[in-house]
Coordinates of C-alpha atoms and ligand atoms in Angstrom, one line a residue:
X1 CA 171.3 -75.0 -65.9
X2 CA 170.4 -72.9 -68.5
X3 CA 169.6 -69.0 -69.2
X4 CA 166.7 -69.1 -71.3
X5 CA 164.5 -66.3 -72.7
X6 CA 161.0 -66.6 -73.6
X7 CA 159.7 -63.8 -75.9
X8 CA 156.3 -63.8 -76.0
X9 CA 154.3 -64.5 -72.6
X10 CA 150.7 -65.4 -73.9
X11 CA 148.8 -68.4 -73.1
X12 CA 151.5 -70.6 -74.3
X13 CA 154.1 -68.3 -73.5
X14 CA 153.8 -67.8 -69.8
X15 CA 153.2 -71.3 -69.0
X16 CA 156.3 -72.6 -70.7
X17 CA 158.5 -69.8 -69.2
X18 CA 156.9 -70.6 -66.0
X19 CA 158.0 -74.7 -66.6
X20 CA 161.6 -73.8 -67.1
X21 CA 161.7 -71.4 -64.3
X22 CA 160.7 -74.0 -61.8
X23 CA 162.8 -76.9 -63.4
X24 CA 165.6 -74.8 -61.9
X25 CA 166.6 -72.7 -65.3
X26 CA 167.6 -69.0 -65.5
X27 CA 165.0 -66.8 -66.8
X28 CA 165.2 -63.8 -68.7
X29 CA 161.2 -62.8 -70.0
X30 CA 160.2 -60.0 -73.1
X31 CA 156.5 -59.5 -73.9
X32 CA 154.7 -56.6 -75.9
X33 CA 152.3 -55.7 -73.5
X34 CA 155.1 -55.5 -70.2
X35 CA 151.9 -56.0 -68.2
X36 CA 152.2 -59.4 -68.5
X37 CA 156.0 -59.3 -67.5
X38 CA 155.7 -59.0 -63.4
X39 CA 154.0 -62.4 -63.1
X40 CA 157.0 -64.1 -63.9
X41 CA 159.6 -61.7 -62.7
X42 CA 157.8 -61.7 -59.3
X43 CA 159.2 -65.4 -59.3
X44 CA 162.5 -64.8 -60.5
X45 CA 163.1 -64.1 -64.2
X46 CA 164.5 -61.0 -65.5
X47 CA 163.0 -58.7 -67.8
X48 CA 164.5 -58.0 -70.9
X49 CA 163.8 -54.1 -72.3
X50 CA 163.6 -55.8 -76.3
X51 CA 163.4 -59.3 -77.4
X52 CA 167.2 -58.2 -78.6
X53 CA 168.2 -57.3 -75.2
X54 CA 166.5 -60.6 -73.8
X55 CA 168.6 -62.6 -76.9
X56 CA 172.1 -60.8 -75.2
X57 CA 171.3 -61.9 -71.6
X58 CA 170.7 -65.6 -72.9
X59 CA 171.8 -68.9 -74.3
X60 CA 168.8 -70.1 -75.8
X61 CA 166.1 -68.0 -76.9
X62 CA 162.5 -69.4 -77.3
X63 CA 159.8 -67.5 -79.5
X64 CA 156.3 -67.7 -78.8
X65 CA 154.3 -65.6 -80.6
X66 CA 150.3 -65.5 -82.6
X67 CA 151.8 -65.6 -86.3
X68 CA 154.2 -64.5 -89.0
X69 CA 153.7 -60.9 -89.1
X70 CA 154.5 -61.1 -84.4
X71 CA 157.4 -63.3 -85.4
X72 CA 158.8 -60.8 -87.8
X73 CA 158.1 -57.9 -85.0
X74 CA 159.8 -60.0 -82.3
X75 CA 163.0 -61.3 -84.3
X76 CA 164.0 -58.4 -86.9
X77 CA 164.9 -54.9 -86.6
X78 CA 167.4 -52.9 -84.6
X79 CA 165.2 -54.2 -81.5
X80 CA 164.9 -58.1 -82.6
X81 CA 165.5 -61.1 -81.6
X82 CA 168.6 -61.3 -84.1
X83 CA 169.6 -58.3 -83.2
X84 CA 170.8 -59.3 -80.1
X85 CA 171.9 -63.1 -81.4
X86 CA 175.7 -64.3 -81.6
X87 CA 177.6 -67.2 -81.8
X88 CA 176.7 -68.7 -78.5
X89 CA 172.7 -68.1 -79.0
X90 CA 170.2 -71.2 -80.1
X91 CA 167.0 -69.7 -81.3
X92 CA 164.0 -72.1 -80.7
X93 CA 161.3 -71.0 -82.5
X94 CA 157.8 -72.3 -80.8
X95 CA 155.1 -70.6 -82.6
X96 CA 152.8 -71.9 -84.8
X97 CA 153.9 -70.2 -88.0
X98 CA 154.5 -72.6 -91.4
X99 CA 157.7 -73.7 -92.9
X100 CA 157.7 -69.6 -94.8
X101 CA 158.4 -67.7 -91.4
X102 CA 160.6 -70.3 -90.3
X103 CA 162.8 -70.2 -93.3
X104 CA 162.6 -66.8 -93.3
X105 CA 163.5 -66.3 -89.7
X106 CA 166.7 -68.9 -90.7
X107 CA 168.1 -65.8 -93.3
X108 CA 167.6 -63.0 -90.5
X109 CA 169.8 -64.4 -87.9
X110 CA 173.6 -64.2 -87.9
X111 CA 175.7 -66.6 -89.5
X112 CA 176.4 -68.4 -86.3
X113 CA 173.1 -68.8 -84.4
X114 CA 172.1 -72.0 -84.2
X115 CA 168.1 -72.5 -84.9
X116 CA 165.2 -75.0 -84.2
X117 CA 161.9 -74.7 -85.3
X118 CA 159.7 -76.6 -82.4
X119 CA 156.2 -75.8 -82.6
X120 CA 153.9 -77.6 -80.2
X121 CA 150.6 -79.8 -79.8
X122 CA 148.3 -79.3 -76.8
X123 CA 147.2 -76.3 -74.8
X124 CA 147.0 -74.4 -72.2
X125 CA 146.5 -77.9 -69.5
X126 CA 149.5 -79.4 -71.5
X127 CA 152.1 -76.7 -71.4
X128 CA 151.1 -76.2 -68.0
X129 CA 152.0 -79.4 -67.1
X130 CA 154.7 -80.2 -69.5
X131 CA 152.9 -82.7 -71.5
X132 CA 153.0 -80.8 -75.1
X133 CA 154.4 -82.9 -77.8
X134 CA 156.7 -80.8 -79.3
X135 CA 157.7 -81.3 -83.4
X136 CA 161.3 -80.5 -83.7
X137 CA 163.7 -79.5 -86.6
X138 CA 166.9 -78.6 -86.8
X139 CA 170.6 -81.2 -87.7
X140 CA 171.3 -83.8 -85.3
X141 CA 173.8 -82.4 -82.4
X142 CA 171.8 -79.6 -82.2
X143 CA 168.6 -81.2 -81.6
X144 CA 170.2 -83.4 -79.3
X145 CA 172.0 -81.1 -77.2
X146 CA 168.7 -79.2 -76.7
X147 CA 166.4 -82.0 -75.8
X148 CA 166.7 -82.3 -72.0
X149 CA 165.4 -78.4 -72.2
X150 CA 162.8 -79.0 -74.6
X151 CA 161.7 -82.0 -72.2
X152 CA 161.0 -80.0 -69.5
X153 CA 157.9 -78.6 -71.9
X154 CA 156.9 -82.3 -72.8
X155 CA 157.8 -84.6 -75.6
X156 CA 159.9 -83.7 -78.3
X157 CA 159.9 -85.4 -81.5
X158 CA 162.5 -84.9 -84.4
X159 CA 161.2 -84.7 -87.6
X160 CA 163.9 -83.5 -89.7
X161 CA 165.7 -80.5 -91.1
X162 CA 164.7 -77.0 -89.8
X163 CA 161.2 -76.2 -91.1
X164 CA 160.3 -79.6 -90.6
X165 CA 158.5 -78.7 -86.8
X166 CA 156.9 -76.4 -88.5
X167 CA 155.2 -78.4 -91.5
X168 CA 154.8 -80.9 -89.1
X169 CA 152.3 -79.1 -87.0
X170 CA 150.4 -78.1 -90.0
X171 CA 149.4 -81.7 -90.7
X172 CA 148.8 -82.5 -87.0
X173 CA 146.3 -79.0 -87.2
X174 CA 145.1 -79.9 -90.4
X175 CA 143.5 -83.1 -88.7
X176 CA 142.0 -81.2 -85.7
X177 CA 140.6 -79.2 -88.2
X178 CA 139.1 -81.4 -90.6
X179 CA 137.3 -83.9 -87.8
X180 CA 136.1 -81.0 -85.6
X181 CA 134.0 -80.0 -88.9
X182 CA 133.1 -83.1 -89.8
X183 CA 132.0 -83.8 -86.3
X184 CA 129.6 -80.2 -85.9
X185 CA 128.0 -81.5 -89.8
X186 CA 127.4 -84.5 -88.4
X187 CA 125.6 -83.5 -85.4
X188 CA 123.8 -80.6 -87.9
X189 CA 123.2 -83.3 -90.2
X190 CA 121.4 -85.4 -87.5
X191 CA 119.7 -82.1 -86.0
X192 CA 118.2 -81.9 -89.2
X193 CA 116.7 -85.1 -89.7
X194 CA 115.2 -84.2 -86.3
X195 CA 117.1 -86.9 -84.6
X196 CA 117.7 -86.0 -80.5
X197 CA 120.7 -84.9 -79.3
X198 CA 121.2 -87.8 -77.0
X199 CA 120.6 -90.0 -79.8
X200 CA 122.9 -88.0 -82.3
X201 CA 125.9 -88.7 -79.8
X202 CA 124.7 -92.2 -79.7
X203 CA 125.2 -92.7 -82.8
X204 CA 128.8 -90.8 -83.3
X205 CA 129.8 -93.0 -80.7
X206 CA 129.7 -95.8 -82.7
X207 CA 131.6 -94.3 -85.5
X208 CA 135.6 -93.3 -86.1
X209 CA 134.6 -89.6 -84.6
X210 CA 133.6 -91.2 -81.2
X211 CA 136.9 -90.2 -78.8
X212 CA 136.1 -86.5 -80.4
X213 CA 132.1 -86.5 -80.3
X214 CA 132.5 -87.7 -76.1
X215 CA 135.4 -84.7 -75.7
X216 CA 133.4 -82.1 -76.8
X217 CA 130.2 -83.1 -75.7
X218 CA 129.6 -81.1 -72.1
X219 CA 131.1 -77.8 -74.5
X220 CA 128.4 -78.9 -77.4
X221 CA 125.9 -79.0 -74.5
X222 CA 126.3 -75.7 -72.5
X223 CA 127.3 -73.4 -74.9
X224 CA 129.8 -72.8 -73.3
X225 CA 133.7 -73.0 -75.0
X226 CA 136.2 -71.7 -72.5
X227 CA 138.6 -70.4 -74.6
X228 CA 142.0 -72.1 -74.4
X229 CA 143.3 -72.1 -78.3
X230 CA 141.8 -68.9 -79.6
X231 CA 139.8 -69.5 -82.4
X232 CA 141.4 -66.9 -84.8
X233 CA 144.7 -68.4 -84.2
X234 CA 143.3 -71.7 -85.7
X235 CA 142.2 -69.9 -88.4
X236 CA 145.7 -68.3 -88.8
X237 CA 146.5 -71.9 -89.2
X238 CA 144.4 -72.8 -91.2
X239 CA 145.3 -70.3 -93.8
X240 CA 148.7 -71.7 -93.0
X241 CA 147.7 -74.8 -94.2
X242 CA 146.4 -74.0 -96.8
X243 CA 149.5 -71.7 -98.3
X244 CA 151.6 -75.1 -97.3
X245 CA 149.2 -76.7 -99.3
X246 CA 149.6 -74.8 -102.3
X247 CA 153.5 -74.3 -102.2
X248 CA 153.3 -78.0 -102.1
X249 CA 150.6 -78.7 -105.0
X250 CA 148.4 -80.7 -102.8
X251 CA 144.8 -81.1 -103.0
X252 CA 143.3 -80.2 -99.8
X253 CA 139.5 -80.5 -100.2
X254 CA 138.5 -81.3 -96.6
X255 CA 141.0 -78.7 -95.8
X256 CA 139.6 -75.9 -97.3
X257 CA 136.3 -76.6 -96.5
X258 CA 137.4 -76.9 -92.8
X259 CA 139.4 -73.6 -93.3
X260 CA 136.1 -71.7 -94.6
X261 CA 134.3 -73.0 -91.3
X262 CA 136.8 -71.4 -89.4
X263 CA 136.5 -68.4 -91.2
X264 CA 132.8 -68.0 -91.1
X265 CA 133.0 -68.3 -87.5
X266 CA 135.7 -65.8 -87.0
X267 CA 134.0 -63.3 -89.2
X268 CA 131.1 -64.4 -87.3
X269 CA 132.5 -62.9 -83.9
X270 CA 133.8 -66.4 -82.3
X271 CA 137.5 -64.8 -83.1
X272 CA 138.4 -64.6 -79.3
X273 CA 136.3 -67.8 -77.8
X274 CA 138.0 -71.4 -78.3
X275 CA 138.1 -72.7 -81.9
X276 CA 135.9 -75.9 -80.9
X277 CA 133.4 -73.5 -80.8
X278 CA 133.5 -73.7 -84.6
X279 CA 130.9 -77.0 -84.1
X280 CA 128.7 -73.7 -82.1
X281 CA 129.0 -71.9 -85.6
X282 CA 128.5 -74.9 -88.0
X283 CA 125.0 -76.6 -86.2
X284 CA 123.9 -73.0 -85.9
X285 CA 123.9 -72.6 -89.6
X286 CA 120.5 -72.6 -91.7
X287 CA 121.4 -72.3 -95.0
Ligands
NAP1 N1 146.7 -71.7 -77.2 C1 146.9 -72.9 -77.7 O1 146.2 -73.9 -77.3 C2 148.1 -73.2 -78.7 C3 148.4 -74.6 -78.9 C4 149.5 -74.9 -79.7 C5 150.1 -73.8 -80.4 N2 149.7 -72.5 -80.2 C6 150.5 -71.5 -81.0 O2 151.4 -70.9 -80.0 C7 151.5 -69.5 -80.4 C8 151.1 -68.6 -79.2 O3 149.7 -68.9 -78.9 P1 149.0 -68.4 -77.5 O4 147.9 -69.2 -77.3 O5 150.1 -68.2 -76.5 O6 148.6 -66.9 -78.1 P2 148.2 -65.6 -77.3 O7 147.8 -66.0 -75.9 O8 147.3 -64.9 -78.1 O9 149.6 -64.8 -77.2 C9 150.2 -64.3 -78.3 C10 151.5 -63.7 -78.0 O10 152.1 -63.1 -79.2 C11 152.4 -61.7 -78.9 N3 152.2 -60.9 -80.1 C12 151.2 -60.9 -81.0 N4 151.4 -60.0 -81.9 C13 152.7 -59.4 -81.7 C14 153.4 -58.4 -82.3 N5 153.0 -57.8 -83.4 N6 154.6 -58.1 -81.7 C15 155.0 -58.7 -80.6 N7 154.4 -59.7 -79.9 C16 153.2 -60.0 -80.5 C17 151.4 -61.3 -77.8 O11 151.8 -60.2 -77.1 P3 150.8 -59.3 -76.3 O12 150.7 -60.0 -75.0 O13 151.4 -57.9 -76.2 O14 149.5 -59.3 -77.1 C18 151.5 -62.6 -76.9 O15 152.6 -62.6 -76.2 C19 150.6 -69.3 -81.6 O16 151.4 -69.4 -82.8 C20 149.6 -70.4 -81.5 O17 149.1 -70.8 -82.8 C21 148.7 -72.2 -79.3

């Protein structure tokens, strides 16, 4: 068994920390608001008084935070995450943050602490259950001395050299992205023409947006878009994505226009619900 920390007990957080606690692990918790601290210590884990204190009491430390700037806050500093690393710490780094933070986070810890970068894919339901596929980078040993832990979270998959989770979950984002705003033109497109709803989704189901078109439909529907991957996040992503984009000299069209829906809708006031409910923002649009 291992003693792992989780710094960072949002959504995500909280349900990962809660995976390893039950699959038998050690737990040692940190969040910003400590509100959020007694769930999991009621079971169990300890809680940590920094994110460096939480990186003392542990083997393997596992970030999980919104973006670069909480990443930075969490792992730097007399307080961070580093701080409180040695030779005997991994640092798996879970966040959705681009290749930048990652690197960056690389050249804060010690010489010594071993990193992965191993953002995820899925929500709330999948970390829950431990179904998330999880992008992985990092050198070989390393990876594969940490896989049996990163398998109680879901799937991992190793895609290459540290920062290569991270640009890997930029290009599975940058898909979600660019179909769900293909998918709310589409229906916008077919409002227009003053096709019915029930007919719009007919159609779509006949075309290569059909799986997405039927998963969304009851949300399209009722108005109603639980929130599960907070909308601003994606857009934190998607301005990810884009920076990727540009540090690679890559022509994302579809992405940027997918990336100003987002925005729109977050400026809009949709920041806090689910980002599908960027197809909510798009149909409503009368240009
Ligand atoms: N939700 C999803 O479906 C989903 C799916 C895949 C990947 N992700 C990624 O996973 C990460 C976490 O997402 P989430 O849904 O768990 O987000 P969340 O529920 O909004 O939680 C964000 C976490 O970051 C912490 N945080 C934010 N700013 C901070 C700061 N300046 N200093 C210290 N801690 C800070 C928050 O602390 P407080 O509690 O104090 O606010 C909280 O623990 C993000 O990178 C997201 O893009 C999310």
């Amino acid at each position: 068994m291992t003693v792992v920390a989780v710094v960072g007990l949002g959504g995500m957080g909280s349900r990962m920390a809660r995976r390893f606690l039950d699959a038998g692990h050690e737990l040692v918790v940190w969040n910003r608001t400590p509100e959020k601290m007694p769930a999991l210590t009621g079971l169990g884990a300890v809680a940590a008084e920094s994110p460096a204190d939480a990186a003392r009491r542990a083997e393997v430390v596992v970030t999980v935070v919104s973006d670069p700037d909480a990443l930075r806050a969490v792992t730097k500093g007399t307080t961070g995450v580093a701080a409180g690393s040695g030779e005997a710490t991994t640092v798996i780094e879970m966040s959705t943050v681009g290749v930048r933070a990652v690197s960056e986070l690389a050249s804060a810890l010690p010489a010594g602490t071993a990193l992965l970068d191993a953002p995820v894919l899925g929500s709330l339901a999948e970390a829950e259950a431990g179904a998330l596929r999880i992008f992985v980078g990092g050198p070989d040993p390393l990876v594969a001395r940490w896989t049996p832990l990163l398998s109680v979270l879901g799937t991992p998959l190793h895609v290459g050299p540290v920062g290569a989770g991270a640009a890997a979950k930029l290009v599975a984002n940058s898909t979600l992205f660019a179909v769900l705003g293909a998918l709310g033109e589409a229906l916008a497109l077919a409002e227009g023409q003053g096709l019915s709803r029930d007919a719009a989704f007919d159609i779509l189901a006949a075309t290569p947006l059909s799986a997405q078109a039927e998963r969304r439909r009851r949300a399209i529907e009722t108005g109603d878009y639980p929130a599960r991957f907070p909308l601003a996040l994606a857009r934190k992503d998607a301005d990810l994505i884009s920076e990727a984009a540009g540090a690679a000299r890559t022509d994302l069209r579809l992405g940027e226009a997918a990336r100003s829906w987002l925005a729109e809708a977050d400026e809009g006031g949709w920041g806090h619900g689910d980002y599908t409910a960027v197809l909510a923002w798009i149909m409503g649009r009368r240009p």
